[in-house]
């Protein structure tokens, strides 16, 4: 049998018949097929629910069908009839469950009743809601310092849940809010706030219809946010330039067949999603942009001799600070360094600069291929500087567009889920609720794990997510979690984190987006915020599987009432009527005036963006042009000192049958992988240079100067279109290779896109033991 029988290069476009076939497969796998036809048709509709997947926005002209393939997977995964109940946990010990795959765990179905871990039996056992809330309250009250508790949040939590969650934690006395955004777009928030005064993208979705050029950096929308593909192909179709910069060749960034276009489906046609595709080396985007700006300086000098200009000098003079220093740094950056680090040719960079210079309006959009490096903040500063040179911030068809992951990760931040809140937010909270806010900055994800290791965080409460699998340095993180006195998981489905047990552990089953939310005053709706700062309502359409499941706001209110009583308000009242929560949001957070009335508008309402209005909320009152030297290496120093000629740079990524740590299946259609997840995408020249053959199994060993050995084994080599010296593999299987202390400068985001790796031949063990990551 061939070593690579699991790999067949994919020839077709993204979307199309393959997407329909996959959607049908996952619809049938839900064990709820008849009801889920209705459910999927309510996805992202004004009278339905917000997709639990990505945060890509909706156009203002609603289509009949407003979900993509991966959105359908997310909906069917949540809206299953399969149950994980007391009988399930009675049959399966935690030790046995820990030997199963992540796919197996979540496939078992929805959590349906609160459970408490019994260390004597190694099983979860039923517990009443009142008992669970009492145990949580007793543990919180027993802590000597509120900062011994960390309140984690996943980006799927609603605005209403996030707001009362942060209110509960701050009333308790801490700003410890490790959040999933710490692991993905923290660099975007930090860089944009320090440059433009606001940590969100400045464009609206309609700006893509006005842009003369769109520069797409470090993202794979075909898998991670497929609804973006239609937007990209529309940009190309109307004759605008669309330049893609992505290390791997990804089918969604090449061609797209719209499943909602009958002619394309019948003729098997497709349309391009780029006008030029560039493959910079991992982490080489800053060097690429630096090269573009270097060419623009040349073009500006030549234009001035003719009495013309390439730069928007009026914008630079009126709206920026620091441009001269930045341009001087660019001029002294040698071409050799730019070309070596970017991996692109001088001719390619010159072409990019020419496209940029000819366009009157340019959007730069990026995702985690940019944000998970040591120098990510510097990369995003470089993007902002590029845009500022021609006034491409705060005008139609131009601006910044970080593409967020989970559907409300941006909204959670707006609601105050932030370990380093602004003073203005804290002052507003104090004024409205009448109690002093904790002023000390709290802990992010990396700092929380470190504090657990030092036994300074003893209680961990998780509002959604899969912390044990999503975080870096898996062995160290799971060991840190096991040192906690109590772990509380508010969850929809079973995952690895429920099996990473502290002294005590609770599972509290919550509603998903698809579930109808019955409360004291009637059926409730929640709200979410997309990547374009649009806020809209979401209401479930399916009756919950179990009367023991509760909404996230109700669970938070129950914990708060048991812990704090009626301080600073009656929590049970809030749980009974989410309109009351929205009234408090309106009073505390700018942009939410008439909140309860505005969510009735189809498509929601726009929060606004100060940078879009050229209102720079920086200390200087201008957009700050930051100057960074091009790094000597994209790798942190603790890895640099260990590299050799055989060192490769790894980036972790998702498969197409995956959303974050949720594994929907074992295929990765667009990359040609079937029934396998332990694969390593590698340039064919590197396979030959290192003495391997395609299909060989290898061990990956990461390089980090701390005396800890980090390895994962049994990964099969797949020849792929990726720059020499670069490799890619799926997470969470490769998260054990990311050192906890390897994080972004300024952002603390794990460097999951730039890990120094050595390959070693892999020998099958004589006696096979089931692996946690298989």
XYZ file of C-alpha atoms in Angstrom:
774
model
C 0.000 0.000 0.000
C 1.228 3.498 -0.854
C 2.559 5.545 2.016
C 0.405 8.488 0.989
C -2.891 6.779 0.161
C -4.562 9.397 2.366
C -3.439 12.265 0.066
C -4.778 13.162 -3.379
C -4.219 16.742 -4.594
C -7.529 18.603 -4.883
C -8.340 19.830 -8.400
C -11.695 21.595 -8.018
C -12.672 25.087 -6.814
C -13.694 25.984 -3.275
C -17.418 25.750 -2.587
C -19.618 24.201 -5.252
C -20.698 20.571 -5.320
C -18.114 19.548 -2.758
C -19.532 22.036 -0.263
C -23.101 20.832 -0.878
C -22.071 17.199 -0.483
C -20.225 17.961 2.753
C -23.149 19.987 4.107
C -25.510 17.089 3.393
C -23.189 14.604 5.095
C -22.988 16.652 8.291
C -26.720 17.352 8.200
C -27.415 13.599 8.187
C -24.786 12.937 10.886
C -26.619 15.268 13.291
C -29.257 12.539 13.946
C -31.721 15.419 13.671
C -31.948 15.804 9.899
C -35.614 16.734 9.396
C -35.643 19.449 12.042
C -32.252 20.788 11.015
C -33.375 21.743 7.507
C -35.537 24.394 9.152
C -32.734 25.228 11.588
C -30.124 25.874 8.880
C -32.514 28.116 6.934
C -32.775 30.321 10.036
C -28.997 30.812 10.217
C -27.973 34.506 10.078
C -31.549 35.527 9.248
C -33.160 38.580 10.914
C -35.721 36.346 12.645
C -33.280 33.553 13.373
C -29.970 32.972 15.144
C -26.423 34.083 14.537
C -24.150 31.367 13.162
C -22.012 29.900 15.969
C -19.048 29.872 13.575
C -17.109 32.840 12.227
C -17.570 36.595 12.651
C -17.776 37.570 8.965
C -20.540 40.112 8.449
C -23.681 40.064 6.350
C -24.411 42.266 3.353
C -27.417 44.514 3.744
C -29.308 42.722 0.946
C -30.223 39.433 2.644
C -30.024 36.270 0.560
C -32.418 33.350 0.924
C -29.609 31.167 2.252
C -27.040 32.815 4.508
C -24.823 30.015 5.731
C -21.685 28.457 4.312
C -20.463 24.875 4.407
C -18.610 25.302 7.675
C -21.485 27.258 9.177
C -23.732 24.299 8.338
C -21.248 21.994 10.062
C -21.312 24.194 13.168
C -25.114 24.320 13.250
C -25.574 20.578 12.747
C -22.826 19.830 15.274
C -24.690 21.899 17.882
C -28.246 20.931 16.895
C -27.738 17.195 17.362
C -30.160 14.904 19.168
C -27.328 12.912 20.756
C -26.973 13.369 24.523
C -24.156 13.215 27.033
C -26.059 12.598 30.257
C -25.681 10.856 33.599
C -25.943 7.407 31.984
C -23.124 8.270 29.588
C -20.806 9.329 32.408
C -21.817 6.297 34.465
C -20.614 4.071 31.618
C -17.361 5.921 30.902
C -14.654 6.905 33.360
C -12.669 10.085 32.870
C -9.498 8.025 32.437
C -11.060 6.054 29.581
C -12.516 9.167 27.944
C -9.058 10.743 28.029
C -7.785 8.006 25.716
C -10.330 8.973 23.062
C -9.869 11.479 20.253
C -11.137 15.059 20.364
C -13.470 14.139 17.504
C -14.924 11.233 19.501
C -15.554 13.391 22.573
C -17.548 16.113 20.857
C -19.364 13.671 18.570
C -21.081 12.100 21.590
C -23.604 14.945 21.681
C -24.907 17.743 23.873
C -24.293 17.956 27.601
C -27.716 17.788 29.237
C -27.354 18.011 33.038
C -24.939 19.490 35.586
C -22.223 17.077 36.683
C -19.579 16.923 39.426
C -16.389 14.887 39.253
C -15.941 12.164 41.867
C -12.231 11.417 42.302
C -12.960 8.168 44.165
C -14.872 6.649 41.252
C -13.167 8.602 38.429
C -16.611 9.385 37.018
C -18.720 12.491 36.638
C -21.938 12.230 38.636
C -25.147 14.308 38.604
C -25.465 17.350 40.833
C -28.359 19.780 41.209
C -28.015 23.349 40.006
C -28.411 24.680 43.548
C -25.674 22.339 44.803
C -23.384 23.393 41.959
C -23.915 27.104 42.637
C -23.356 26.557 46.366
C -20.075 24.719 45.735
C -18.861 27.506 43.433
C -19.840 30.219 45.909
C -18.124 28.436 48.801
C -14.935 28.081 46.787
C -14.922 31.721 45.676
C -15.613 32.987 49.178
C -12.807 30.805 50.576
C -10.109 32.496 48.464
C -7.844 34.905 50.324
C -7.564 37.169 47.280
C -10.052 37.599 44.401
C -7.074 37.441 42.024
C -6.751 33.740 42.868
C -9.699 33.198 40.497
C -9.579 33.449 36.686
C -12.681 33.936 34.533
C -12.060 32.610 31.010
C -14.305 33.459 28.062
C -14.842 31.904 24.655
C -15.739 34.153 21.734
C -19.103 32.498 21.188
C -20.585 34.014 24.377
C -23.269 36.627 23.669
C -22.983 40.305 24.541
C -25.483 39.825 27.347
C -23.611 36.862 28.840
C -20.243 38.575 28.494
C -21.441 41.776 30.137
C -22.886 40.173 33.269
C -19.896 37.795 33.421
C -17.459 40.699 33.630
C -19.804 42.487 36.055
C -19.828 39.400 38.296
C -16.032 39.046 38.230
C -15.416 42.751 38.903
C -17.995 42.800 41.691
C -16.121 39.800 43.082
C -12.932 41.866 42.825
C -10.718 40.847 39.890
C -9.771 41.777 36.329
C -8.523 38.243 35.588
C -10.125 37.745 32.163
C -8.058 35.321 30.096
C -9.931 35.217 26.813
C -9.748 33.328 23.521
C -8.786 36.629 21.839
C -5.487 36.439 23.766
C -4.621 33.479 21.538
C -5.680 34.895 18.170
C -6.181 38.632 17.503
C -4.606 40.230 20.581
C -1.860 41.643 18.376
C -4.502 43.291 16.177
C -6.156 44.973 19.127
C -2.891 46.181 20.630
C -1.450 47.413 17.330
C -4.610 49.190 16.192
C -5.236 50.884 19.537
C -1.637 52.088 19.715
C -1.796 53.315 16.100
C -5.364 54.479 15.549
C -6.911 54.624 19.013
C -9.419 51.800 18.476
C -8.799 48.057 18.363
C -11.313 47.188 15.641
C -11.285 47.236 11.865
C -12.253 50.536 10.275
C -14.135 49.171 7.243
C -17.750 48.165 6.723
C -18.588 45.193 4.536
C -19.868 47.509 1.774
C -16.377 49.022 1.510
C -15.331 45.885 -0.396
C -17.663 47.031 -3.184
C -15.860 50.399 -3.359
C -12.221 49.358 -3.004
C -9.871 49.702 -5.986
C -7.557 47.126 -4.430
C -7.714 44.644 -1.559
C -4.566 43.205 0.027
C -5.300 39.883 1.799
C -2.662 38.816 4.331
C -2.243 35.560 6.247
C -5.653 33.916 6.110
C -7.495 30.974 4.587
C -11.134 32.053 4.236
C -12.125 28.896 2.343
C -11.898 27.010 5.631
C -11.961 29.624 8.377
C -14.616 32.107 7.159
C -16.023 30.818 3.840
C -18.662 33.546 3.485
C -15.766 35.885 2.724
C -15.108 34.004 -0.525
C -18.142 35.510 -2.241
C -16.935 38.976 -1.227
C -13.461 38.302 -2.634
C -14.673 36.992 -5.948
C -17.003 39.996 -6.321
C -13.993 42.276 -5.845
C -12.206 40.480 -8.681
C -15.296 40.244 -10.891
C -15.834 43.999 -10.967
C -12.250 44.585 -12.082
C -10.579 45.623 -8.826
C -7.169 44.253 -7.859
C -7.005 41.572 -5.174
C -3.515 40.622 -4.000
C -3.218 37.601 -1.750
C -0.229 36.965 0.517
C -0.368 33.534 2.107
C 2.387 31.024 2.824
C 0.424 28.003 1.574
C -1.468 27.739 -1.686
C -5.087 27.542 -0.517
C -7.908 26.692 -2.923
C -10.337 29.218 -1.466
C -7.861 31.995 -2.259
C -7.623 30.776 -5.864
C -11.117 29.919 -7.169
C -14.658 29.745 -5.779
C -17.823 28.119 -7.119
C -20.899 29.688 -5.539
C -23.316 26.920 -4.402
C -26.164 29.453 -4.666
C -25.449 30.215 -8.345
C -27.445 27.714 -10.481
C -25.521 28.452 -13.693
C -22.120 27.882 -12.064
C -23.347 24.690 -10.441
C -24.854 23.299 -13.672
C -21.832 24.212 -15.800
C -19.327 23.385 -13.044
C -17.917 26.880 -13.480
C -16.036 28.996 -10.949
C -14.507 32.436 -10.619
C -11.104 33.588 -9.342
C -10.678 35.037 -5.863
C -7.422 36.882 -6.559
C -5.607 38.787 -9.290
C -2.166 37.887 -7.920
C -1.163 35.213 -5.402
C 2.126 35.543 -3.475
C 3.607 32.989 -1.074
C 5.898 34.797 1.365
C 7.857 32.782 3.894
C 6.264 32.246 7.297
C 6.440 35.572 9.145
C 7.728 37.353 6.044
C 4.769 39.721 5.665
C 6.481 42.591 7.463
C 9.460 42.328 5.111
C 7.082 42.197 2.143
C 5.299 45.378 3.201
C 8.621 47.027 4.028
C 9.740 46.274 0.473
C 6.504 47.730 -0.956
C 7.024 50.938 1.010
C 10.660 51.072 -0.093
C 9.468 51.020 -3.720
C 6.814 53.654 -2.961
C 9.554 55.954 -1.643
C 11.352 55.556 -4.983
C 8.128 56.276 -6.841
C 7.439 59.337 -4.688
C 10.910 60.715 -5.386
C 10.419 60.270 -9.131
C 6.934 61.811 -9.006
C 8.152 64.892 -7.137
C 10.574 65.644 -9.947
C 7.521 65.986 -12.193
C 5.598 68.054 -9.661
C 3.377 65.106 -8.714
C 3.003 62.916 -5.633
C 2.420 59.278 -4.738
C 1.964 59.922 -1.013
C -1.079 61.727 0.390
C 0.866 64.554 1.990
C -2.236 66.336 3.253
C -3.340 63.243 5.153
C 0.174 62.612 6.472
C 0.571 66.218 7.655
C -2.885 66.560 9.179
C -3.532 63.109 10.542
C -0.262 61.308 11.342
C 2.693 61.552 13.695
C 6.048 59.841 13.173
C 6.011 59.279 9.414
C 9.450 60.810 8.766
C 11.148 58.487 11.258
C 9.407 55.481 9.754
C 10.367 56.342 6.171
C 13.969 56.868 7.257
C 13.980 53.377 8.811
C 12.548 51.902 5.603
C 15.198 53.595 3.472
C 18.044 52.171 5.531
C 16.585 48.626 5.502
C 18.703 46.712 2.954
C 17.045 44.926 0.056
C 18.990 41.754 0.856
C 17.275 41.518 4.252
C 13.849 42.239 2.753
C 14.171 39.607 0.037
C 15.661 36.960 2.328
C 12.956 37.337 4.980
C 9.982 37.825 2.654
C 10.886 35.021 0.265
C 9.518 37.095 -2.625
C 11.449 38.464 -5.581
C 12.152 42.134 -6.134
C 9.959 42.027 -9.241
C 7.020 40.689 -7.255
C 7.383 43.393 -4.620
C 7.629 46.104 -7.304
C 4.390 44.858 -8.846
C 2.617 45.007 -5.472
C 3.801 48.587 -4.995
C 2.561 49.583 -8.446
C -0.892 48.142 -7.718
C -1.014 49.993 -4.408
C 0.129 53.300 -5.923
C -2.469 53.199 -8.717
C -5.404 52.445 -6.384
C -7.336 55.339 -4.910
C -8.823 53.192 -2.159
C -7.202 50.112 -0.571
C -8.351 47.672 2.092
C -5.816 45.579 4.007
C -7.358 42.509 5.624
C -5.589 39.905 7.736
C -6.104 37.057 10.183
C -4.059 34.680 12.334
C -1.319 34.158 9.778
C -0.289 37.666 10.809
C -1.138 37.707 14.516
C 0.635 34.607 15.894
C 4.285 35.612 15.586
C 6.770 37.174 17.978
C 6.752 40.348 15.842
C 3.018 40.397 15.032
C 2.393 43.860 16.471
C 5.224 45.216 14.312
C 3.667 43.555 11.232
C 0.294 45.196 11.875
C 1.943 48.558 12.550
C 3.602 48.117 9.151
C 0.193 47.475 7.549
C -1.227 50.616 9.142
C 1.789 52.634 7.973
C 1.296 51.379 4.416
C -2.334 52.467 4.483
C -1.495 55.852 5.997
C 0.953 56.730 3.219
C -1.906 57.268 0.768
C -4.632 58.228 3.226
C -6.295 54.818 3.057
C -7.859 55.063 6.488
C -11.162 56.820 6.976
C -12.406 57.024 3.406
C -14.877 54.860 1.409
C -13.440 51.582 0.140
C -10.328 51.774 2.280
C -9.080 50.836 5.726
C -8.111 48.107 8.156
C -9.970 44.775 8.312
C -8.795 42.187 10.846
C -11.006 39.125 10.326
C -12.014 37.741 13.704
C -12.614 34.094 14.454
C -15.495 33.192 16.774
C -18.726 34.979 16.014
C -18.672 37.291 19.050
C -15.024 37.475 20.049
C -15.086 41.181 19.134
C -18.318 41.737 21.055
C -16.874 40.174 24.193
C -14.130 42.793 24.201
C -16.678 45.554 23.636
C -18.580 44.255 26.671
C -15.518 44.542 28.927
C -13.942 41.081 28.730
C -10.464 42.541 29.001
C -7.729 41.863 31.537
C -6.382 45.367 30.903
C -9.540 47.517 30.724
C -9.393 51.195 29.905
C -9.824 53.642 32.744
C -12.791 55.134 30.930
C -14.556 51.758 31.000
C -13.850 51.226 34.697
C -15.017 54.751 35.527
C -18.239 54.204 33.602
C -18.854 50.911 35.412
C -18.229 52.536 38.791
C -20.498 55.478 38.039
C -23.382 53.274 36.942
C -23.153 50.411 39.458
C -21.887 52.420 42.423
C -18.992 50.277 43.623
C -15.200 50.715 43.236
C -13.821 48.722 40.311
C -10.659 46.621 40.661
C -7.865 48.739 39.177
C -5.004 46.249 38.953
C -4.646 44.733 35.505
C -5.523 41.058 35.450
C -4.105 37.965 33.767
C -4.256 36.967 30.113
C -4.159 33.330 28.962
C -0.388 32.822 29.174
C -0.177 34.632 32.517
C -3.096 32.604 33.885
C -1.349 29.322 33.072
C 1.838 30.626 34.680
C -0.145 31.687 37.755
C -1.709 28.222 37.980
C 1.769 26.715 37.834
C 2.780 28.946 40.751
C -0.485 28.077 42.580
C -1.500 31.745 42.511
C -4.685 30.972 40.554
C -6.682 28.291 42.336
C -10.143 28.508 40.760
C -10.768 28.523 37.014
C -14.191 29.340 35.567
C -14.612 28.870 31.804
C -17.514 30.426 29.918
C -17.329 28.119 26.905
C -14.277 27.062 24.943
C -11.827 24.196 25.274
C -8.978 25.754 27.231
C -6.946 22.564 27.733
C -6.781 21.884 23.982
C -6.651 25.421 22.603
C -3.754 26.690 24.675
C -0.011 26.282 23.927
C 2.443 23.905 25.590
C -0.259 21.306 26.137
C 1.478 19.161 28.746
C 2.434 22.170 30.869
C -1.017 23.727 30.525
C -2.866 20.572 31.494
C -0.587 20.051 34.464
C -1.303 23.648 35.528
C -5.057 23.090 35.278
C -4.814 19.939 37.389
C -3.277 22.003 40.202
C -6.475 24.061 40.606
C -8.829 23.592 43.535
C -11.902 23.942 41.329
C -12.537 24.018 37.574
C -15.960 25.110 36.339
C -16.842 24.512 32.671
C -19.956 26.144 31.155
C -20.292 24.117 27.963
C -22.520 22.741 25.223
C -20.493 19.608 24.372
C -17.918 17.314 25.931
C -14.297 18.219 25.200
C -10.744 17.702 26.441
C -11.029 20.393 29.101
C -13.695 18.438 31.009
C -11.202 15.612 31.392
C -8.405 17.827 32.725
C -9.462 17.636 36.340
C -8.423 19.757 39.290
C -9.206 18.800 42.889
C -12.849 19.438 42.001
C -14.557 19.901 38.658
C -18.043 20.898 37.539
C -19.711 20.731 34.123
C -22.614 23.160 33.693
C -24.585 22.474 30.468
C -25.674 25.569 28.579
C -27.815 26.487 25.602
C -26.272 26.969 22.194
C -27.229 29.571 19.597
C -29.846 27.244 18.082
C -31.759 26.675 21.338
C -34.915 28.588 22.272
C -34.206 30.492 25.503
C -37.246 30.444 27.808
C -36.950 32.715 30.848
C -39.320 34.229 33.424
C -40.520 37.029 31.125
C -40.731 34.875 28.006
C -38.492 33.821 25.145
C -35.233 35.788 25.092
C -32.879 36.941 22.377
C -29.203 37.782 22.705
C -26.944 39.973 20.569
C -23.562 39.572 18.901
C -21.073 41.872 17.145
C -19.390 40.895 13.888
C -15.998 41.891 12.450
C -17.544 45.066 10.987
C -18.900 46.402 14.312
C -22.479 45.482 13.389
C -24.600 44.410 16.373
C -27.619 42.211 15.710
C -30.062 39.983 17.547
C -29.965 36.206 17.706
C -32.786 33.942 18.867
C -32.838 30.147 18.954
C -35.341 28.121 16.955
C -35.173 24.653 18.582
C -36.503 23.489 21.931
C -33.607 22.499 24.238
C -32.838 18.790 24.535
C -33.164 18.819 28.316
C -34.948 20.898 30.985
C -31.668 20.793 32.894
C -29.837 22.877 30.306
C -29.682 26.608 31.110
C -28.706 29.759 29.258
C -25.300 31.317 29.828
C -26.801 34.471 31.404
C -28.900 32.302 33.751
C -25.861 30.242 34.797
C -23.754 33.340 35.402
C -26.575 34.938 37.371
C -26.940 31.778 39.461
C -23.236 31.770 40.349
C -23.293 35.501 41.121
C -26.435 35.329 43.266
C -24.989 32.462 45.317
C -21.654 34.257 45.741
C -22.619 37.935 46.102
C -26.308 37.961 46.967
C -28.005 41.068 45.586
C -24.738 42.972 45.193
C -24.627 45.133 43.165
C -28.109 44.176 41.859
C -30.615 41.349 41.741
C -28.975 38.826 39.455
C -32.036 36.620 39.067
C -33.989 39.568 37.662
C -31.347 39.988 34.972
C -31.578 36.302 34.106
C -35.329 36.617 33.697
C -35.248 39.506 31.246
C -32.250 40.195 29.010
C -33.691 43.612 28.110
C -32.592 44.675 31.599
C -29.032 43.570 30.824
C -29.126 45.619 27.622
C -30.267 48.661 29.598
C -27.155 48.356 31.761
C -24.967 47.920 28.664
C -26.509 51.072 27.212
C -25.713 52.993 30.391
C -22.079 51.859 30.554
C -20.763 51.436 26.996
C -20.784 54.179 24.325
C -22.583 53.394 21.082
C -25.490 51.440 22.588
C -28.079 54.194 22.979
C -31.614 52.791 22.567
C -30.122 49.294 22.515
C -33.396 47.411 22.981
C -35.080 49.350 20.197
C -32.198 49.212 17.711
C -31.886 45.418 17.735
C -35.302 45.289 16.065
C -33.758 46.696 12.877
C -33.138 44.007 10.271
C -29.423 43.462 9.919
C -28.741 45.185 13.241
C -27.014 48.481 13.836
C -23.531 49.901 13.392
C -21.534 50.811 16.488
C -19.345 53.220 14.569
C -15.577 53.450 14.425
C -13.579 56.511 15.445
C -10.731 55.753 13.016
C -13.229 55.570 10.174
C -14.236 59.143 11.078
C -10.561 60.148 11.308
C -11.072 60.827 14.985
C -7.836 59.515 16.436
C -8.268 58.523 20.088
C -4.520 58.435 20.724
C -2.602 60.645 23.188
C -1.351 62.736 20.253
C -4.792 63.043 18.668
C -3.323 61.665 15.434
C -2.659 58.298 13.870
C 0.676 57.134 15.263
C 3.164 55.811 12.716
C 5.277 53.300 14.637
C 8.827 52.548 13.582
C 10.297 49.066 14.007
C 13.535 47.690 12.648
C 13.039 44.640 10.474
C 13.836 41.723 12.828
C 16.989 39.720 12.142
C 14.881 36.579 12.494
C 11.173 35.909 12.889
C 12.042 33.429 15.644
C 12.434 34.525 19.279
C 15.973 34.476 20.687
C 15.409 31.319 22.766
C 14.927 29.448 19.488
C 17.422 31.367 17.337
C 20.419 30.123 19.279
C 19.486 26.467 18.622
C 18.739 26.476 14.899
C 20.787 24.642 12.270
C 20.686 23.944 8.531
C 18.038 21.296 9.138
C 15.703 23.542 11.169
C 12.253 24.174 9.705
C 9.639 26.751 10.744
C 6.222 25.329 11.561
C 2.845 27.045 11.491
C -0.225 25.384 13.013
C -3.535 25.580 11.165
C -7.030 24.157 10.883
C -8.271 21.429 8.592
C -11.398 22.031 6.537
C -13.370 19.703 8.848
C -12.544 21.807 11.880
C -13.451 25.017 13.674
C -10.928 26.028 16.325
C -10.543 22.889 18.492
C -13.834 21.351 17.295
C -13.116 18.491 14.879
C -16.119 17.760 12.630
C -14.399 15.005 10.670
C -11.056 13.574 9.588
C -10.888 15.052 6.068
C -9.326 18.229 4.704
C -10.894 18.378 1.268
C -9.187 21.436 -0.203
C -5.726 20.161 0.777
C -6.494 16.657 -0.507
C -6.341 14.848 2.867
C -8.702 11.943 3.531
C -9.228 10.275 6.910
C -6.043 11.584 8.540
C -5.001 14.447 10.809
C -1.399 13.630 11.701
C 0.089 15.041 8.515
C 2.912 17.492 7.851
C 2.726 19.759 4.796
C 6.260 20.295 3.482
C 8.030 21.509 0.357
C 9.087 18.517 -1.823
C 12.656 19.889 -1.969
C 12.863 19.752 1.839
C 11.696 16.128 1.856
C 14.556 15.241 -0.477
C 17.132 17.516 1.221
C 16.456 15.982 4.642
C 16.678 12.416 3.339
C 12.994 11.431 3.570
C 10.354 10.265 1.113
C 6.789 11.473 0.843
C 4.507 9.542 3.175
C 7.310 8.865 5.702
C 6.322 9.239 9.347
C 8.372 11.645 11.464
C 8.669 13.066 14.953
C 8.597 16.843 15.346
C 10.808 18.321 18.062
C 10.536 22.028 18.822
C 13.571 24.140 19.696
C 13.427 26.270 22.831
C 16.197 26.983 25.281
C 14.554 25.956 28.560
C 15.602 22.327 28.990
C 12.117 20.956 28.233
C 11.713 18.357 25.482
C 8.607 19.007 23.363
C 7.767 16.358 20.760
C 4.847 14.967 18.781
C 5.184 11.813 16.716
C 3.744 9.865 13.833
C 3.193 12.729 11.366
C 3.209 11.746 7.693
C 5.031 13.919 5.149
C 2.786 15.453 2.483
C 4.471 17.309 -0.400
C 2.789 20.689 -0.715
C 3.114 24.135 -2.276
C 4.804 25.911 0.624
C 8.129 27.818 0.688
C 11.250 25.781 1.338
C 12.131 25.757 5.018
C 8.482 26.120 6.051
C 6.090 23.396 7.211
C 2.489 23.289 8.440
C 0.384 20.918 10.545
C -2.956 20.869 12.330
C -3.690 22.024 15.844
C -4.473 21.034 18.565
C -2.252 18.047 17.723
C 0.802 20.317 17.411
C 0.006 22.695 20.292
C 2.387 20.704 22.556
C 5.243 22.115 20.438
C 4.470 25.777 21.248
C 6.458 26.831 24.344
C 4.354 28.737 26.855
C 6.975 31.477 27.000
C 7.099 31.880 23.222
C 4.617 34.664 22.675
C 4.199 37.879 20.778
C 6.016 41.000 21.823
C 3.445 43.326 23.465
C 0.558 40.908 22.818
C 1.323 37.660 24.728
C -0.244 35.772 21.803
C 1.341 32.295 21.442
C 3.685 32.096 18.432
C 1.716 29.264 16.851
C 2.654 30.419 13.340
C 6.429 30.432 13.833
C 7.838 27.452 15.740
C 11.401 26.230 15.181
C 11.299 22.492 14.461
C 13.677 19.605 13.823
C 12.403 16.401 12.192
C 13.433 12.944 13.329
C 12.567 9.528 11.828
C 9.618 7.944 13.607
C 9.543 4.314 14.664
C 6.183 2.702 15.397
C 6.051 1.543 19.045
C 5.912 -2.203 19.485
C 2.829 -1.929 21.659
C 0.401 0.739 20.485
C -1.192 2.847 23.170
C -4.101 5.131 22.232
C -2.973 8.716 21.918
C -4.881 11.708 23.262
C -4.371 13.543 19.994
C -5.206 10.725 17.540
